[in-house]
Coordinates of C-alpha atoms in Angstrom, one line a residue:
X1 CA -26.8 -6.4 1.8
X2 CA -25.2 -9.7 3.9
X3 CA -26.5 -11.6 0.5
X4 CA -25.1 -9.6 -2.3
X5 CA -21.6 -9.1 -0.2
X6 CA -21.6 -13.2 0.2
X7 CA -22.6 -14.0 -3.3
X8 CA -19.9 -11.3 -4.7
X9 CA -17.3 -13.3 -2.6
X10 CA -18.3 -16.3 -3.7
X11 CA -18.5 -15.3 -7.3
X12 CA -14.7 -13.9 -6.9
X13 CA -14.0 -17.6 -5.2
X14 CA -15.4 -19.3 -7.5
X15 CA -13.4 -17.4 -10.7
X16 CA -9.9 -17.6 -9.1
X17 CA -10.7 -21.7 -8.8
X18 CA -11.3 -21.5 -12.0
X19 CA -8.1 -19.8 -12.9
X20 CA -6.1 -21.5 -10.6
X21 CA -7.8 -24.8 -12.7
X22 CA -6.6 -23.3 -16.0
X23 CA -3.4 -22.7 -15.2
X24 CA -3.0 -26.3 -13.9
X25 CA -3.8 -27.4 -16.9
X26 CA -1.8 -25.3 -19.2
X27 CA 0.9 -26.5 -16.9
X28 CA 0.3 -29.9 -17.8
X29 CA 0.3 -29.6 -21.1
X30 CA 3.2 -27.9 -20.8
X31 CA 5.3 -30.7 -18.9
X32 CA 3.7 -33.5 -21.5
X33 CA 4.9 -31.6 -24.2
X34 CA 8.6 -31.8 -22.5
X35 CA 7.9 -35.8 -22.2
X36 CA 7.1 -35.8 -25.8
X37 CA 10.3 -33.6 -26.3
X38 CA 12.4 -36.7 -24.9
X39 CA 13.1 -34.8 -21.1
X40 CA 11.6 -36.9 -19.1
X41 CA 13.7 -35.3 -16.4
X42 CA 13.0 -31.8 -16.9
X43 CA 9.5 -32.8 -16.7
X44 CA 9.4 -34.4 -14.0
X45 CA 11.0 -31.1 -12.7
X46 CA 8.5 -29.3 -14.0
X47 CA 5.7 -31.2 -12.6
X48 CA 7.2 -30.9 -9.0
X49 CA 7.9 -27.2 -9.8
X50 CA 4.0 -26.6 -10.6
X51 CA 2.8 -28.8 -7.7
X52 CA 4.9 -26.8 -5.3
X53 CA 3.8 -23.3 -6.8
X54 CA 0.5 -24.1 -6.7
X55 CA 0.3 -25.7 -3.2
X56 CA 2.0 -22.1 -2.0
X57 CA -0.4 -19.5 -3.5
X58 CA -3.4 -21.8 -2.9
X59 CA -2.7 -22.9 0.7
X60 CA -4.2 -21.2 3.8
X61 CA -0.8 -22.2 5.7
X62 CA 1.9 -21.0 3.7
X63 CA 0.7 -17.0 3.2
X64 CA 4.2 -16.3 4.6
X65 CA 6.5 -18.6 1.8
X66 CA 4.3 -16.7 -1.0
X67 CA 5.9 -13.7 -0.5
X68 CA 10.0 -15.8 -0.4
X69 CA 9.0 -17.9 -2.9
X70 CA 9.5 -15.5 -6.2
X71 CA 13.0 -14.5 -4.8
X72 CA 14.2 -18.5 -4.0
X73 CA 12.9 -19.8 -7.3
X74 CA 14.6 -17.0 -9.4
X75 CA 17.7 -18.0 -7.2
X76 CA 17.2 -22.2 -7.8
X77 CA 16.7 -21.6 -11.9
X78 CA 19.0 -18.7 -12.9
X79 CA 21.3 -19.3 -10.1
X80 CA 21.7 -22.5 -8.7
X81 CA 20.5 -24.7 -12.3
X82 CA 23.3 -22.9 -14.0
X83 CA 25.8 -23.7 -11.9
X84 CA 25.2 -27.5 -11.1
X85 CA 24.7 -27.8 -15.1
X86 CA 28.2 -26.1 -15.4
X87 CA 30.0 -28.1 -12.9
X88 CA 28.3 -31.1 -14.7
X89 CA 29.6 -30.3 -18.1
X90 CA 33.0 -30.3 -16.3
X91 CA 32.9 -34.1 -16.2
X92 CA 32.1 -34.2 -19.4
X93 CA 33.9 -34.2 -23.5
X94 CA 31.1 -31.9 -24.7
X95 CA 32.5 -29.7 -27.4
X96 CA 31.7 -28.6 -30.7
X97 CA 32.7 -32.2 -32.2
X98 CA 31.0 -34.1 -28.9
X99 CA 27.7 -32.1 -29.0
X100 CA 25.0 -34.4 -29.3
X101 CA 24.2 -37.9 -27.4
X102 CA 25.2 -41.3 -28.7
X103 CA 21.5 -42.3 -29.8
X104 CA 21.4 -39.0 -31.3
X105 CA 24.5 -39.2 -33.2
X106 CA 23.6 -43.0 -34.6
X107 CA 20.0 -41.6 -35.3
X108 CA 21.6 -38.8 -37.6
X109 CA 24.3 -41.2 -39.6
X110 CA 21.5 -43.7 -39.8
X111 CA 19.2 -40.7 -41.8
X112 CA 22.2 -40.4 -44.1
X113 CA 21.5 -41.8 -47.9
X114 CA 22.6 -41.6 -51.1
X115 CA 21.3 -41.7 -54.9
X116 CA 21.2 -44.9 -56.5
X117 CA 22.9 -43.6 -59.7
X118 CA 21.9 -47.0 -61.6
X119 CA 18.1 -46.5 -60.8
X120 CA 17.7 -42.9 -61.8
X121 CA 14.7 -41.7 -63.1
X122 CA 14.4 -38.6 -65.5
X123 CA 11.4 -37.0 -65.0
X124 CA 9.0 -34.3 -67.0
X125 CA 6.1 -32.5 -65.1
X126 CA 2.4 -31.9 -66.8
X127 CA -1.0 -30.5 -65.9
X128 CA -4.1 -31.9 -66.0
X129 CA -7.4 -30.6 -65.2
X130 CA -6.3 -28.1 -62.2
X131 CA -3.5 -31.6 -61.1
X132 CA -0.1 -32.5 -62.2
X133 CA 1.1 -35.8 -63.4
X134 CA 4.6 -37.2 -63.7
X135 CA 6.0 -39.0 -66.2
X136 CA 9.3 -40.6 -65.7
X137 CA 11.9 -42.2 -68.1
X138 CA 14.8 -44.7 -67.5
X139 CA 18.4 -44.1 -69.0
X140 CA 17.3 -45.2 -72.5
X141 CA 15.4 -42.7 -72.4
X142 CA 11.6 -44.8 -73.0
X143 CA 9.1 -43.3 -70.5
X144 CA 7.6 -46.6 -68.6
X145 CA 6.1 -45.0 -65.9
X146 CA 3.9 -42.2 -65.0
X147 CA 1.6 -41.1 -61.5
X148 CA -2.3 -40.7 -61.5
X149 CA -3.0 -36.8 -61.4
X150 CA -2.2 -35.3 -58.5
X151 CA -2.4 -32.6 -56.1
X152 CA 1.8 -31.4 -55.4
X153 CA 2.0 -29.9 -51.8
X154 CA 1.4 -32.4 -48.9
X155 CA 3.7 -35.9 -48.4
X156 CA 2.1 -38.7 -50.0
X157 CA 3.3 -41.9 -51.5
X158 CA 2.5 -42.6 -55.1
X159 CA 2.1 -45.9 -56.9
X160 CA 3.5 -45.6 -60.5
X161 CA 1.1 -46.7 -62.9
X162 CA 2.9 -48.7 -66.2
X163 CA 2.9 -46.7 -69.2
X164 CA 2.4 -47.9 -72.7
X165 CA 5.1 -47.4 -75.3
X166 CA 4.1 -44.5 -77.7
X167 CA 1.4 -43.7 -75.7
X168 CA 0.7 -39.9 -76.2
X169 CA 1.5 -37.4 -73.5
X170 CA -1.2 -36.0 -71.5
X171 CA 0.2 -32.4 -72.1
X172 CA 3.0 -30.3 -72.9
X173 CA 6.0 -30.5 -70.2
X174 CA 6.3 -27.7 -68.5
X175 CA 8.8 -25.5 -68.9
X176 CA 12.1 -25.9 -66.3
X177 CA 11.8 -22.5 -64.6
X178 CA 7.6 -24.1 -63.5
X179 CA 9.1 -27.4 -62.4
X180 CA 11.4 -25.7 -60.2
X181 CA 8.6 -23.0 -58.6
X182 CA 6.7 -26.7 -57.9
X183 CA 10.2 -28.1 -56.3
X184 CA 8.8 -28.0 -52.4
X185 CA 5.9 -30.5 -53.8
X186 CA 7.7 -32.6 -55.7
X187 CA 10.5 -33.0 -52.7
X188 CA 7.1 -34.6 -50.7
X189 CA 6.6 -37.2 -52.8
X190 CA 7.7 -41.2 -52.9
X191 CA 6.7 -42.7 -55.7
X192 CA 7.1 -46.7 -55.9
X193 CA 6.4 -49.1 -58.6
X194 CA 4.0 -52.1 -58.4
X195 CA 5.8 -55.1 -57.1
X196 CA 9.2 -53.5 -56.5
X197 CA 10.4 -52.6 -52.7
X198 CA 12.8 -49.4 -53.6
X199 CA 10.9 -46.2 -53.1
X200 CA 11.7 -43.3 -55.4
X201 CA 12.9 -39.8 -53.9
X202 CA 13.2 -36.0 -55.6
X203 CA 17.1 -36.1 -56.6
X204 CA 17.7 -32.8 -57.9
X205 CA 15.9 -31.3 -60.9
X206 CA 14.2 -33.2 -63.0
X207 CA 15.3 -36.4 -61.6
X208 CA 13.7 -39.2 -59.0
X209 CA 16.0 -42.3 -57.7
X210 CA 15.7 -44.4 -54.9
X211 CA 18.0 -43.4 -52.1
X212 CA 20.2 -46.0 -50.2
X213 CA 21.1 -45.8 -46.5
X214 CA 24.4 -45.1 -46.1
X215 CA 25.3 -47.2 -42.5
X216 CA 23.3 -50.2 -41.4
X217 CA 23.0 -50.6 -37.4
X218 CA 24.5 -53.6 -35.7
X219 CA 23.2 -55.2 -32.8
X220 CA 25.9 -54.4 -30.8
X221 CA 25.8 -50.4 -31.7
X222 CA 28.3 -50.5 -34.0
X223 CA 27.3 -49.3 -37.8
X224 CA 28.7 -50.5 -40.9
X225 CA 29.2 -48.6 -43.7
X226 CA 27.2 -50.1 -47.2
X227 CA 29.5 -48.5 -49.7
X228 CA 32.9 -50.9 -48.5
X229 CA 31.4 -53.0 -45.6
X230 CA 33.6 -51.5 -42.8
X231 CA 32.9 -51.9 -39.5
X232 CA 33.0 -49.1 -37.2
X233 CA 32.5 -49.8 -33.5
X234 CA 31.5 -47.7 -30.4
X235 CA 34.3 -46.2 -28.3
X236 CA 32.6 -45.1 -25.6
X237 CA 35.7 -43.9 -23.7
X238 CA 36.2 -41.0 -26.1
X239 CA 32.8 -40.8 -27.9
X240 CA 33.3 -41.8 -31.5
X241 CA 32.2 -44.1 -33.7
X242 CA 35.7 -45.6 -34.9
X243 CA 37.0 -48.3 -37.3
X244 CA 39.4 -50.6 -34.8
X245 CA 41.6 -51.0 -37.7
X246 CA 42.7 -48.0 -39.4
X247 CA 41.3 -45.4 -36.8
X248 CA 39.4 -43.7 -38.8
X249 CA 36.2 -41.7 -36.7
X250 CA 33.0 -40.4 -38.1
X251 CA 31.6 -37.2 -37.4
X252 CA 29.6 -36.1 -35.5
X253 CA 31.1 -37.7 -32.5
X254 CA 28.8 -38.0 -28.9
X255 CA 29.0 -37.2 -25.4
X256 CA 30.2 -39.1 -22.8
X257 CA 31.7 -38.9 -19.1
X258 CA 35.3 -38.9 -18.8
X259 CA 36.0 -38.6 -15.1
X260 CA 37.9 -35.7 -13.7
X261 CA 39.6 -35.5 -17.2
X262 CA 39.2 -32.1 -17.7
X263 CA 40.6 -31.0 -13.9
X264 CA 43.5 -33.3 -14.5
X265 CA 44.7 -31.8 -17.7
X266 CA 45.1 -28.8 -16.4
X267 CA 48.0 -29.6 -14.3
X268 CA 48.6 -33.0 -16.2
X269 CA 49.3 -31.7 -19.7
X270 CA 52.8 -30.1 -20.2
X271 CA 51.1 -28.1 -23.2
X272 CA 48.3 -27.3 -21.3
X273 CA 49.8 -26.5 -17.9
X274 CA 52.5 -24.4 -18.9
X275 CA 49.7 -21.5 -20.2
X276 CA 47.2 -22.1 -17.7
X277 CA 49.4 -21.5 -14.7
X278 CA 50.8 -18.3 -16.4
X279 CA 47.6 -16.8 -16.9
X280 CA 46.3 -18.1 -13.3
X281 CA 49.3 -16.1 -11.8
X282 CA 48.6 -13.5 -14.0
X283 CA 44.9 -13.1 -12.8
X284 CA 45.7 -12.9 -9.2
X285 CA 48.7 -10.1 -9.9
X286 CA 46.3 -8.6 -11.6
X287 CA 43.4 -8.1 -9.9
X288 CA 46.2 -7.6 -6.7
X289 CA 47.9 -4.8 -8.5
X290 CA 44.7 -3.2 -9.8
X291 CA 43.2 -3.1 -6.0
X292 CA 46.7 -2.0 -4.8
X293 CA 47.2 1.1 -7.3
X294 CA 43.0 2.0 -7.1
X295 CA 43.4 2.0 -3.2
X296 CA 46.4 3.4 -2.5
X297 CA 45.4 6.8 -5.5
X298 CA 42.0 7.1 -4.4
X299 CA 43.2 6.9 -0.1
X300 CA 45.7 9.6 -1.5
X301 CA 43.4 11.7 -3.3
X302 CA 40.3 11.5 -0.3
X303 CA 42.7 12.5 1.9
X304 CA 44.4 15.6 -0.1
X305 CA 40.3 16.6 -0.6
X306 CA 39.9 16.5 3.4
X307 CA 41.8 19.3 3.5
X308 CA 39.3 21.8 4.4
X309 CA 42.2 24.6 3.8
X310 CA 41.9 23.4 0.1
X311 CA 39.9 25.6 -2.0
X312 CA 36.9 24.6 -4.8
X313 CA 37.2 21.0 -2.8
X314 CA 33.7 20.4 -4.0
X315 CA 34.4 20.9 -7.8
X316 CA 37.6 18.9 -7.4
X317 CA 35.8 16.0 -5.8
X318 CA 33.2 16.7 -8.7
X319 CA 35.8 16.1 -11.3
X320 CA 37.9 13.1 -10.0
X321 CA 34.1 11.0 -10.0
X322 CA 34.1 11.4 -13.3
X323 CA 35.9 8.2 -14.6
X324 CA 33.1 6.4 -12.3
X325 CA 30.1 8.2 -13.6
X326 CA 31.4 7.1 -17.6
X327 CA 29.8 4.0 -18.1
X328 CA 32.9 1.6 -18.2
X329 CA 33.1 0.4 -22.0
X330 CA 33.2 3.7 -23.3
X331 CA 36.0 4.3 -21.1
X332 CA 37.6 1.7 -22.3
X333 CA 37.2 2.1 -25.7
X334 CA 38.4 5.6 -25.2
X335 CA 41.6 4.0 -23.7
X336 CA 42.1 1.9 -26.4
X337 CA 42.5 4.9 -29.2
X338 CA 44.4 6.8 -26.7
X339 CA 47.5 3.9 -26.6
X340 CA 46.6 3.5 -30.5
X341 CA 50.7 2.8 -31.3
X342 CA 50.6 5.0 -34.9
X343 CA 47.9 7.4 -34.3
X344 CA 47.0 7.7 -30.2
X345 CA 47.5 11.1 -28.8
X346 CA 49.6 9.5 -25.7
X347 CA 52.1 8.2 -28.2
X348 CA 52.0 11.4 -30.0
X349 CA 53.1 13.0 -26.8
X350 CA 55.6 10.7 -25.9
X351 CA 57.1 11.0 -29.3
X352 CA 57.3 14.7 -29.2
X353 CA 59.3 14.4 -25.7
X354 CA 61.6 11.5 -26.0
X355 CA 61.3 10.4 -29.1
X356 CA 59.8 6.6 -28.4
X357 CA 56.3 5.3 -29.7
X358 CA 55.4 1.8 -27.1
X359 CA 53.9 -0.8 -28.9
X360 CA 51.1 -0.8 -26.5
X361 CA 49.4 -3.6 -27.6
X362 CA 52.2 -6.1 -29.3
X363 CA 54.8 -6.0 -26.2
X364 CA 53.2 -8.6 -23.5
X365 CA 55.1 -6.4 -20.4
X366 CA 53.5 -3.3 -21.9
X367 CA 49.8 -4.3 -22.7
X368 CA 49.8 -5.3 -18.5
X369 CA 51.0 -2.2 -17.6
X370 CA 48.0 -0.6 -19.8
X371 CA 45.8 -2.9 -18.7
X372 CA 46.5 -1.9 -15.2
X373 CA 46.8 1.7 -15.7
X374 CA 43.0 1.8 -17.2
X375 CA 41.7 -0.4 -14.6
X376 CA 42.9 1.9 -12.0
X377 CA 41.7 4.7 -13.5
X378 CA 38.2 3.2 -14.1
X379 CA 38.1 2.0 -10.1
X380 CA 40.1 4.5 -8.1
X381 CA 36.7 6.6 -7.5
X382 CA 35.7 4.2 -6.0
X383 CA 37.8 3.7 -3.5
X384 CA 38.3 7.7 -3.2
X385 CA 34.3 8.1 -2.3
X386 CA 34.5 5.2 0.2
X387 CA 37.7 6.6 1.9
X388 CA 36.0 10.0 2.1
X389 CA 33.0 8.7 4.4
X390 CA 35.2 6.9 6.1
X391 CA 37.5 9.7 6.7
X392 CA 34.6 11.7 8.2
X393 CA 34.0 9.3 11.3
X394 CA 37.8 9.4 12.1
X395 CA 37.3 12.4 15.3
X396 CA 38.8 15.4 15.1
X397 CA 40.3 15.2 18.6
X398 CA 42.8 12.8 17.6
X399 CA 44.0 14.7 15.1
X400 CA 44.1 18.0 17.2
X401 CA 46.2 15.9 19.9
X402 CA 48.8 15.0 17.2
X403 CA 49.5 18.7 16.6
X404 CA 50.0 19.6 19.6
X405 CA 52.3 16.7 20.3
X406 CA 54.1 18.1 16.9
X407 CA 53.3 15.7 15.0
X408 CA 53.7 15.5 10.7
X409 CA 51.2 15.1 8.1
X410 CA 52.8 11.9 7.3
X411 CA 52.7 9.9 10.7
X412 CA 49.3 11.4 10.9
X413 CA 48.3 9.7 8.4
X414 CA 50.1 6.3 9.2
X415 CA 49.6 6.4 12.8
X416 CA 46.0 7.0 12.9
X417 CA 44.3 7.7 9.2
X418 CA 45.3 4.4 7.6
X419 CA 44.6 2.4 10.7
X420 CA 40.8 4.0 11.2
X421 CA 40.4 3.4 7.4
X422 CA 41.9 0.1 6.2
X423 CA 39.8 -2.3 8.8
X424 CA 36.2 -1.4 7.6
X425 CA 37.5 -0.7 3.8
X426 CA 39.2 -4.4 3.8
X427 CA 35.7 -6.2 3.1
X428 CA 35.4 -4.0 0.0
X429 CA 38.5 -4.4 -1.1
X430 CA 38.3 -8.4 -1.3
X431 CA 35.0 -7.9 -3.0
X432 CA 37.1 -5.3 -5.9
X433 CA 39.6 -8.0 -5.8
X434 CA 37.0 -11.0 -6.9
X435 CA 35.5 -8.4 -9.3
X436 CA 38.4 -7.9 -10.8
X437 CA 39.2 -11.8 -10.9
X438 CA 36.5 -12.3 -13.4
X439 CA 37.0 -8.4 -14.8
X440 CA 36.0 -10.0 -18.8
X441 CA 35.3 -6.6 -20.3
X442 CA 38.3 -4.7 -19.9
X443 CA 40.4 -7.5 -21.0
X444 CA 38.1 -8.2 -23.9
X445 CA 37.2 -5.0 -25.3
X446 CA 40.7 -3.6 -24.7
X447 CA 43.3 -6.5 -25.6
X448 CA 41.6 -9.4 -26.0
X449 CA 44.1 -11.3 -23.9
X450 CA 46.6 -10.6 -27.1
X451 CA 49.2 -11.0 -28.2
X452 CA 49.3 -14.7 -27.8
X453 CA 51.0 -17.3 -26.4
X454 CA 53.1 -19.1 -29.2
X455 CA 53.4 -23.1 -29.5
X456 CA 49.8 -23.2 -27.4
X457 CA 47.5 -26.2 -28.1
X458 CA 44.5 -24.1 -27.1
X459 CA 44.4 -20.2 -28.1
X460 CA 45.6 -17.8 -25.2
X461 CA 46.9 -15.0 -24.7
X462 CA 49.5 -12.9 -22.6
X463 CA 47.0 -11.1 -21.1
X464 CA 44.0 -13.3 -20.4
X465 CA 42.8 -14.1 -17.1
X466 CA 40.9 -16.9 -16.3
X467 CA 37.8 -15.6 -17.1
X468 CA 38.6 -14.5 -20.9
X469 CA 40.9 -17.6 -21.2
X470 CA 37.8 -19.7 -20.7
X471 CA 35.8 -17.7 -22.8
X472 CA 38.2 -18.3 -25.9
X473 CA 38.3 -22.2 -25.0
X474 CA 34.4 -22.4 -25.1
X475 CA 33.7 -20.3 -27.8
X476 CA 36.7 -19.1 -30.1
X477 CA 38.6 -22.0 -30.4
X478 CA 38.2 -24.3 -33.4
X479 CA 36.9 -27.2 -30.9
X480 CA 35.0 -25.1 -28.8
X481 CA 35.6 -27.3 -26.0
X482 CA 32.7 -26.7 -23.6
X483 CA 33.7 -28.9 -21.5
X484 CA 37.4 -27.9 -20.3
X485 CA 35.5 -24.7 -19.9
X486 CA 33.1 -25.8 -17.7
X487 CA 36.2 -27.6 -15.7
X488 CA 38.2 -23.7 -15.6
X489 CA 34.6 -22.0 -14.8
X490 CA 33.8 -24.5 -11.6
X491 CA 37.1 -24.0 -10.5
X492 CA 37.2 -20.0 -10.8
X493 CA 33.5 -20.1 -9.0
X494 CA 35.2 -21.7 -5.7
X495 CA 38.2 -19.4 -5.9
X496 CA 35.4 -16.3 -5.7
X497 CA 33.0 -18.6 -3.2
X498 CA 36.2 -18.6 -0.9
X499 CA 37.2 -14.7 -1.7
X500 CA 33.2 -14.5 -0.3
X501 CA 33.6 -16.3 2.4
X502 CA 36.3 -14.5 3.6
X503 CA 34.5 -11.1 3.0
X504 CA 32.1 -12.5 5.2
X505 CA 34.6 -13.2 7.8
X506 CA 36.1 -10.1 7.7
X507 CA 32.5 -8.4 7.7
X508 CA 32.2 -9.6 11.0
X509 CA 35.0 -8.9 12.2
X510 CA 34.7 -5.2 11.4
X511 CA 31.4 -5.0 13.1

């Protein structure tokens, strides 16, 4: 019984070393495939990554880090990565016009030809025996040339083989609507005469030509252009390739490091500056206001629902959670028909009792005060459901003591409910305020920051905060300036890190 218990353990032993084997090497494969890939970083990161895994779950000593280590490497890669490659971008030009290195960029003008238009080569296609066979024809139209039968489909290089004058054709040409349906074989081949260095290319239908390089690389990394012999040189401080004399840049540009460029501009530039600062101020009135108007209508309508005098509390309570059981987009959407200027049914009412339709969503003062009057409707349930628990630990005898002292609802609720509430309630109303700091969906799905800030050198809007500001910079505008992004998004991450911190504070000092 000992023997077949001990030979089962050793059998289960045995098969997860040999899993544990397998995975090590699929592993490795997989981090030589990222060397291959040109990452030598990221596989080197990868290699540690594995080695550390693996020494966890296979180690007698670390049975307690294998059950932390799922939750901290979730945090280091879709946490921590993120945000070091963020602030790193920050430093950086990367945009839609600086997106790929500088080896990368040469590498991609360097791939660039053109036709030799002096060399070209008509071409007719023929079969023969199950094979095809080319037969190509200079601009006199006298076919000189032709390839041995061939198979069309994988890349090969073809010798020409002379062809004599008059000779007879080896069968009909096919027709043009065939040579096309053959186009992805033909595309494969280079086709060179005997003696001659230039190497024939497909050049559109029913032509071959030898295709010219369009730059030639200096030693010096510079590339000159074959078509006028211009030089254009590497500016490495802005990350073009650009001719010294008449400034002219190719595209694509590259990547490069420009300092605290991006931080600088934002308080640097006079074009810049002038809307960042407005929609930094208006982010933190914002979120202020929106925490402000929540708190103080949900603390007001918690406290009218204490009243145990007040009849069908329950159902009231019921119905005022509503807005927070709605999942927020639909809300908003529902908003956004609502103020509809021409056909929403709170301009309709307005117009039947004074005569006015707002232009909700053109009128920069009135899309803030919709903004803010969704927002509070979407969070003051919040508030009111936190402010009713809290309400219910406030004691009774305080209360009883004020009325027989003859004292108001008012002071009652000054002198001892606010007070009780406000100090445990303050951590979670910094945390509403940094959520609504970076609040992106109701300013995107409602407004979309419009309408927009004239004579702007990037697009934003009245109504943007930070966070939707950013967004249009990295992906709306016509640059797509990633970069200047990342700068707006590292800085808005240690506004929120300090709005944390503080909670934290404050945390403690309510316990």
């Amino acid at each position: 019984m000992r023997t077949a218990a001990s030979s089962s353990l050793s059998l289960t032993k045995a098969l997860g070393w040999a899993l544990a084997a397998l995975g090590a090497l699929a592993w490795a494969w997989l981090v030589f495939r990222i060397h291959l890939a040109g990452e030598p970083i990221w596989a080197v990161a990868a290699g540690v990554g594995g080695m550390v895994t693996g020494y966890i779950y296979l180690s007698p000593k670390t049975l307690a880090a294998r059950y932390l280590f799922p939750g901290v490497a979730g945090m280091l890669l879709f946490v921590a990565l993120p945000l070091v490659l963020t602030v790193r971008i920050g430093f950086t030009n990367y945009s839609a016009t600086h997106l790929l290195s500088e080896e990368r960029a040469r590498a991609y003008l360097l791939a660039q030809t053109q036709v030799d238009e002096a060399h070209l080569q008509r071409f007719t296609l023929h079969t023969e025996g199950g094979q095809h066979r080319l037969v190509l024809s200079g601009p006199d139209g006298v076919a000189r040339w032709q390839t041995p039968a061939l198979k069309l489909g994988p890349a090969q290089t073809v010798t020409l083989e002379p062809r004599a004058e008059g000779a007879a054709l080896p069968s009909a040409a096919l027709p043009l609507r065939e040579q096309i349906a053959q186009r992805d074989g033909l595309m494969a081949l280079s086709l060179q005469a005997p003696g001659s260095a230039d190497v024939w290319r497909y050049a559109g239908v029913g032509e071959f030509a030898p295709l010219r390089p369009l730059w030639v690389a200096g030693e010096d990394g510079s590339l000159t252009r074959q078509a006028d012999g211009l030089l254009f040189g590497v500016n490495r401080d802005e990350g073009f390739f650009e001719h010294a004399a008449s400034g002219e840049r190719l595209s694509p540009a590259f990547k490069v490091d420009v300092g605290w460029a991006n931080y600088t501009r934002m308080l640097g530039d006079p074009d810049f500056r002038g809307p960042f600062v407005q929609i930094f101020i208006w982010t933190v009135v914002f979120s202020a206001l929106t925490v402000l108007f929540a708190t103080a209508l949900g603390m007001t309508l918690a406290v009218a629902l204490n009243w145990e005098a007040l009849a069908h509390r329950t159902l009231y309570r019921t119905l005022l959670f509503l807005p927070y059981a709605v999942p927020g987009f639909i809300s908003i959407l529902v908003f956004k028909g609502l103020f509809n200027q021409n056909f929403g049914e709170i301009n309709a009412v307005l117009d039947a009792l004074f005569g006015i339709r707002p232009a909700w969503f053109s009128d920069p003062f009135l899309a803030k005060a919709m903004l803010l009057i969704v927002n509070t409707w979407l969070g003051y349930p919040y508030i009111m459901i936190l402010c009713t628990g809290l309400l219910k630990a406030i004691p009774a005898d305080l209360y009883e003591a004020s009325a027989l002292a003859g004292v108001g609802p008012l002071t009652n609720f000054f002198k001892i409910t606010l007070p009780l509430v406000i100090k445990p309630l303050t951590p979670l109303l910094v945390s509403a305020f940094a959520f609504n700091f970076n609040n992106f969906v109701l300013i995107a799905l409602l407004t979309n920051g419009s309408p927009d800030i004239l004579n702007s050198k990037l697009p934003a809007g009245t109504n943007d905060i930070l966070v939707s500001y950013t967004y249009r910079i990295a992906f709306t505008d016509a640059g797509a300036n990633f970069g200047l992004a990342a700068a707006i998004s590292t800085m808005i991450f240690i506004i929120v890190a300090a709005m944390a911190l503080i909670n934290l504070r404050l945390t403690k000092a309510s316990k």
